[in-house]
Amino acid sequence: AVPMPFDKWYSASGYETTQDGPTGSLNISVGAKILYEAVQGDKSPIPQAVDLFAGKPQQEVVLAALEDTWETLSKRYGNNVSNWKTPAMALTFRANNFFGVPQAAAEETRHQAEYQNRGTENDMIVFSPTTSDRPVLAWDVVAPGQSGFIAPDGTVDKHYEDQLKMYENFGRKSLWLTKQDVEAHKESQEVLHVQR
């Protein structure tokens, strides 16, 4: 089912869920976008193949959802809407992937202060900047860290969670794209000799 308290919003909108998701994620943005496109109807650039309103007029469903929402929230929080506050949801970097398959020990789970409705890897690329010596500039942030390596003795790589705070604060790091930049910024080098 949709996580609380968002399940009430989906139920009130007529967009009910009938089964649990694979991980109980808080990422409701996809469902909200589907609902938005459904409300657009024929004006949506995405053809609407499923009638989420079950044949009822959209205005009727939306009005009923708003009335239900007002009734529910005013009973819980009072009639002053400035008191209607929802706690911020934390973003969890889980020990299992989106299929629910474990890929780390449970204690490797990491949390960020709040969910920000963006992926855990953010990239920015600029083509043809004004400096001709670097026709492409790029940055990224890969939370919680660049490396997920844990040695057999339990020692984590120095880049294990080095980007968690950077991600949380919308920071970024440069990507080195030229041989000169890579040489200038490399931490180590290992040469593999392949015998043929």
PDB file of C-alpha atoms in Angstrom, residues 22-180:
ATOM      1  CA  PRO A  22       8.211  -3.955  -3.564  1.00  0.00           C
ATOM      2  CA  THR A  23       9.977  -1.857  -0.903  1.00  0.00           C
ATOM      3  CA  GLY A  24       7.427   0.467   0.699  1.00  0.00           C
ATOM      4  CA  SER A  25       9.196   3.444  -0.870  1.00  0.00           C
ATOM      5  CA  LEU A  26       8.178   7.008  -0.134  1.00  0.00           C
ATOM      6  CA  ASN A  27       8.588   7.924  -3.796  1.00  0.00           C
ATOM      7  CA  ILE A  28       5.003   8.897  -4.581  1.00  0.00           C
ATOM      8  CA  SER A  29       5.967  11.333  -7.327  1.00  0.00           C
ATOM      9  CA  VAL A  30       5.269   8.841 -10.127  1.00  0.00           C
ATOM     10  CA  GLY A  31       1.703   8.255  -8.941  1.00  0.00           C
ATOM     11  CA  ALA A  32       1.146  11.993  -8.495  1.00  0.00           C
ATOM     12  CA  LYS A  33       2.316  12.588 -12.071  1.00  0.00           C
ATOM     13  CA  ILE A  34      -0.014   9.872 -13.383  1.00  0.00           C
ATOM     14  CA  LEU A  35      -2.900  11.458 -11.510  1.00  0.00           C
ATOM     15  CA  TYR A  36      -1.956  14.899 -12.873  1.00  0.00           C
ATOM     16  CA  GLU A  37      -1.965  13.593 -16.459  1.00  0.00           C
ATOM     17  CA  ALA A  38      -5.319  11.881 -15.852  1.00  0.00           C
ATOM     18  CA  VAL A  39      -6.802  15.192 -14.698  1.00  0.00           C
ATOM     19  CA  GLN A  40      -5.504  16.813 -17.917  1.00  0.00           C
ATOM     20  CA  GLY A  41      -7.568  14.306 -19.898  1.00  0.00           C
ATOM     21  CA  ASP A  42      -7.544  15.056 -23.644  1.00  0.00           C
ATOM     22  CA  LYS A  43      -5.155  17.980 -23.080  1.00  0.00           C
ATOM     23  CA  SER A  44      -2.464  15.645 -21.742  1.00  0.00           C
ATOM     24  CA  PRO A  45       0.336  14.904 -24.223  1.00  0.00           C
ATOM     25  CA  ILE A  46       0.203  11.336 -22.894  1.00  0.00           C
ATOM     26  CA  PRO A  47      -2.760   9.361 -24.285  1.00  0.00           C
ATOM     27  CA  GLN A  48      -5.010   8.298 -21.404  1.00  0.00           C
ATOM     28  CA  ALA A  49      -5.678   4.587 -21.907  1.00  0.00           C
ATOM     29  CA  VAL A  50      -7.018   3.972 -18.369  1.00  0.00           C
ATOM     30  CA  ASP A  51      -9.913   5.877 -16.791  1.00  0.00           C
ATOM     31  CA  LEU A  52      -8.713   6.524 -13.243  1.00  0.00           C
ATOM     32  CA  PHE A  53     -12.022   8.232 -12.469  1.00  0.00           C
ATOM     33  CA  ALA A  54     -14.119   5.123 -13.208  1.00  0.00           C
ATOM     34  CA  GLY A  55     -16.447   6.938 -15.601  1.00  0.00           C
ATOM     35  CA  LYS A  56     -17.322   9.727 -13.154  1.00  0.00           C
ATOM     36  CA  PRO A  57     -16.855  13.366 -14.165  1.00  0.00           C
ATOM     37  CA  GLN A  58     -13.404  14.572 -13.102  1.00  0.00           C
ATOM     38  CA  GLN A  59     -14.774  17.653 -11.345  1.00  0.00           C
ATOM     39  CA  GLU A  60     -17.065  15.453  -9.256  1.00  0.00           C
ATOM     40  CA  VAL A  61     -14.174  13.201  -8.177  1.00  0.00           C
ATOM     41  CA  VAL A  62     -11.858  16.146  -7.459  1.00  0.00           C
ATOM     42  CA  LEU A  63     -14.544  18.007  -5.475  1.00  0.00           C
ATOM     43  CA  ALA A  64     -15.357  14.881  -3.443  1.00  0.00           C
ATOM     44  CA  ALA A  65     -11.628  14.366  -2.770  1.00  0.00           C
ATOM     45  CA  LEU A  66     -11.229  17.969  -1.612  1.00  0.00           C
ATOM     46  CA  GLU A  67     -14.310  17.722   0.636  1.00  0.00           C
ATOM     47  CA  ASP A  68     -13.056  14.444   2.141  1.00  0.00           C
ATOM     48  CA  THR A  69      -9.614  15.963   2.635  1.00  0.00           C
ATOM     49  CA  TRP A  70     -11.022  19.058   4.342  1.00  0.00           C
ATOM     50  CA  GLU A  71     -13.216  16.955   6.623  1.00  0.00           C
ATOM     51  CA  THR A  72     -10.391  14.577   7.582  1.00  0.00           C
ATOM     52  CA  LEU A  73      -7.721  17.227   8.124  1.00  0.00           C
ATOM     53  CA  SER A  74      -9.943  19.737   9.919  1.00  0.00           C
ATOM     54  CA  LYS A  75     -11.010  17.009  12.371  1.00  0.00           C
ATOM     55  CA  ARG A  76      -7.375  16.141  13.013  1.00  0.00           C
ATOM     56  CA  TYR A  77      -5.695  19.570  12.908  1.00  0.00           C
ATOM     57  CA  GLY A  78      -8.526  22.093  13.326  1.00  0.00           C
ATOM     58  CA  ASN A  79      -9.905  24.680  10.908  1.00  0.00           C
ATOM     59  CA  ASN A  80      -6.754  26.847  10.777  1.00  0.00           C
ATOM     60  CA  VAL A  81      -4.859  25.470   7.762  1.00  0.00           C
ATOM     61  CA  SER A  82      -1.595  27.113   8.884  1.00  0.00           C
ATOM     62  CA  ASN A  83      -1.468  24.407  11.586  1.00  0.00           C
ATOM     63  CA  TRP A  84      -1.600  21.597   9.036  1.00  0.00           C
ATOM     64  CA  LYS A  85       1.982  20.453   8.922  1.00  0.00           C
ATOM     65  CA  THR A  86       3.425  17.175   7.801  1.00  0.00           C
ATOM     66  CA  PRO A  87       6.723  15.922   9.199  1.00  0.00           C
ATOM     67  CA  ALA A  88       9.594  15.804   6.738  1.00  0.00           C
ATOM     68  CA  MET A  89      10.275  12.295   5.479  1.00  0.00           C
ATOM     69  CA  ALA A  90      13.828  11.004   5.610  1.00  0.00           C
ATOM     70  CA  LEU A  91      15.496   9.591   2.524  1.00  0.00           C
ATOM     71  CA  THR A  92      16.816   6.125   3.242  1.00  0.00           C
ATOM     72  CA  PHE A  93      19.656   4.539   1.334  1.00  0.00           C
ATOM     73  CA  ARG A  94      18.541   0.973   1.873  1.00  0.00           C
ATOM     74  CA  ALA A  95      20.601  -2.169   2.176  1.00  0.00           C
ATOM     75  CA  ASN A  96      18.372  -3.759  -0.472  1.00  0.00           C
ATOM     76  CA  ASN A  97      17.779  -2.640  -4.044  1.00  0.00           C
ATOM     77  CA  PHE A  98      14.465  -1.587  -5.607  1.00  0.00           C
ATOM     78  CA  PHE A  99      13.584  -5.256  -6.198  1.00  0.00           C
ATOM     79  CA  GLY A 100      14.013  -5.943  -2.484  1.00  0.00           C
ATOM     80  CA  VAL A 101      17.193  -7.973  -3.061  1.00  0.00           C
ATOM     81  CA  PRO A 102      19.785  -7.459  -0.289  1.00  0.00           C
ATOM     82  CA  GLN A 103      22.992  -5.889  -1.566  1.00  0.00           C
ATOM     83  CA  ALA A 104      24.542  -4.945   1.770  1.00  0.00           C
ATOM     84  CA  ALA A 105      24.216  -5.723   5.462  1.00  0.00           C
ATOM     85  CA  ALA A 106      21.281  -4.085   7.262  1.00  0.00           C
ATOM     86  CA  GLU A 107      23.663  -1.882   9.272  1.00  0.00           C
ATOM     87  CA  GLU A 108      24.832  -0.293   6.006  1.00  0.00           C
ATOM     88  CA  THR A 109      21.521   1.572   5.699  1.00  0.00           C
ATOM     89  CA  ARG A 110      22.075   5.336   5.650  1.00  0.00           C
ATOM     90  CA  HIS A 111      19.620   8.173   6.193  1.00  0.00           C
ATOM     91  CA  GLN A 112      19.439  11.724   4.968  1.00  0.00           C
ATOM     92  CA  ALA A 113      17.526  14.479   6.715  1.00  0.00           C
ATOM     93  CA  GLU A 114      14.721  14.621   4.175  1.00  0.00           C
ATOM     94  CA  TYR A 115      13.366  13.165   0.973  1.00  0.00           C
ATOM     95  CA  GLN A 116      14.004  15.578  -1.915  1.00  0.00           C
ATOM     96  CA  ASN A 117      12.246  13.912  -4.874  1.00  0.00           C
ATOM     97  CA  ARG A 118      15.446  13.442  -6.877  1.00  0.00           C
ATOM     98  CA  GLY A 119      17.565  10.456  -7.745  1.00  0.00           C
ATOM     99  CA  THR A 120      20.499   9.377  -5.629  1.00  0.00           C
ATOM    100  CA  GLU A 121      22.913  10.228  -8.441  1.00  0.00           C
ATOM    101  CA  ASN A 122      22.815  13.733  -9.856  1.00  0.00           C
ATOM    102  CA  ASP A 123      24.791  14.752 -12.945  1.00  0.00           C
ATOM    103  CA  MET A 124      25.373  18.083 -14.634  1.00  0.00           C
ATOM    104  CA  ILE A 125      27.090  18.389 -18.018  1.00  0.00           C
ATOM    105  CA  VAL A 126      27.867  21.612 -19.884  1.00  0.00           C
ATOM    106  CA  PHE A 127      28.752  21.391 -23.591  1.00  0.00           C
ATOM    107  CA  SER A 128      30.745  24.053 -25.458  1.00  0.00           C
ATOM    108  CA  PRO A 129      31.523  26.375 -22.567  1.00  0.00           C
ATOM    109  CA  THR A 130      33.373  29.591 -23.311  1.00  0.00           C
ATOM    110  CA  THR A 131      36.753  28.061 -22.483  1.00  0.00           C
ATOM    111  CA  SER A 132      37.905  26.284 -25.622  1.00  0.00           C
ATOM    112  CA  ASP A 133      40.461  24.124 -23.807  1.00  0.00           C
ATOM    113  CA  ARG A 134      37.603  22.282 -22.079  1.00  0.00           C
ATOM    114  CA  PRO A 135      34.694  21.793 -24.518  1.00  0.00           C
ATOM    115  CA  VAL A 136      32.827  19.665 -21.968  1.00  0.00           C
ATOM    116  CA  LEU A 137      32.537  20.290 -18.232  1.00  0.00           C
ATOM    117  CA  ALA A 138      30.833  17.807 -15.917  1.00  0.00           C
ATOM    118  CA  TRP A 139      29.994  17.344 -12.251  1.00  0.00           C
ATOM    119  CA  ASP A 140      28.182  14.708 -10.249  1.00  0.00           C
ATOM    120  CA  VAL A 141      27.309  13.553  -6.785  1.00  0.00           C
ATOM    121  CA  VAL A 142      26.756   9.874  -5.988  1.00  0.00           C
ATOM    122  CA  ALA A 143      25.330   9.403  -2.523  1.00  0.00           C
ATOM    123  CA  PRO A 144      26.131   7.971  -0.108  1.00  0.00           C
ATOM    124  CA  GLY A 145      29.615   7.582  -1.635  1.00  0.00           C
ATOM    125  CA  GLN A 146      31.679   6.783  -4.689  1.00  0.00           C
ATOM    126  CA  SER A 147      32.653   3.343  -3.371  1.00  0.00           C
ATOM    127  CA  GLY A 148      30.628   0.653  -1.668  1.00  0.00           C
ATOM    128  CA  PHE A 149      33.689  -1.451  -0.861  1.00  0.00           C
ATOM    129  CA  ILE A 150      34.035  -3.024   2.577  1.00  0.00           C
ATOM    130  CA  ALA A 151      37.167  -5.088   3.235  1.00  0.00           C
ATOM    131  CA  PRO A 152      36.840  -8.572   4.781  1.00  0.00           C
ATOM    132  CA  ASP A 153      37.974  -7.113   8.127  1.00  0.00           C
ATOM    133  CA  GLY A 154      35.095  -4.582   8.016  1.00  0.00           C
ATOM    134  CA  THR A 155      37.153  -1.551   7.024  1.00  0.00           C
ATOM    135  CA  VAL A 156      35.201   0.678   4.647  1.00  0.00           C
ATOM    136  CA  ASP A 157      36.763   2.460   1.688  1.00  0.00           C
ATOM    137  CA  LYS A 158      37.562   6.141   2.289  1.00  0.00           C
ATOM    138  CA  HIS A 159      34.981   7.038  -0.361  1.00  0.00           C
ATOM    139  CA  TYR A 160      32.318   4.799   1.215  1.00  0.00           C
ATOM    140  CA  GLU A 161      30.042   7.648   2.318  1.00  0.00           C
ATOM    141  CA  ASP A 162      32.040  10.689   1.324  1.00  0.00           C
ATOM    142  CA  GLN A 163      29.199  12.254  -0.678  1.00  0.00           C
ATOM    143  CA  LEU A 164      26.238  11.922   1.674  1.00  0.00           C
ATOM    144  CA  LYS A 165      26.505  15.470   3.085  1.00  0.00           C
ATOM    145  CA  MET A 166      27.446  16.826  -0.347  1.00  0.00           C
ATOM    146  CA  TYR A 167      24.236  15.332  -1.773  1.00  0.00           C
ATOM    147  CA  GLU A 168      22.128  16.569   1.123  1.00  0.00           C
ATOM    148  CA  ASN A 169      23.408  20.124   0.598  1.00  0.00           C
ATOM    149  CA  PHE A 170      23.004  20.013  -3.215  1.00  0.00           C
ATOM    150  CA  GLY A 171      26.779  19.970  -3.675  1.00  0.00           C
ATOM    151  CA  ARG A 172      28.726  18.430  -6.538  1.00  0.00           C
ATOM    152  CA  LYS A 173      32.223  17.345  -7.501  1.00  0.00           C
ATOM    153  CA  SER A 174      34.056  17.755 -10.783  1.00  0.00           C
ATOM    154  CA  LEU A 175      34.379  14.883 -13.216  1.00  0.00           C
ATOM    155  CA  TRP A 176      37.778  14.739 -14.852  1.00  0.00           C
ATOM    156  CA  LEU A 177      37.375  14.090 -18.572  1.00  0.00           C
ATOM    157  CA  THR A 178      40.795  14.783 -20.076  1.00  0.00           C
ATOM    158  CA  LYS A 179      43.945  12.726 -19.626  1.00  0.00           C
ATOM    159  CA  GLN A 180      45.656  15.757 -18.083  1.00  0.00           C
TER     160      GLN A 180
END
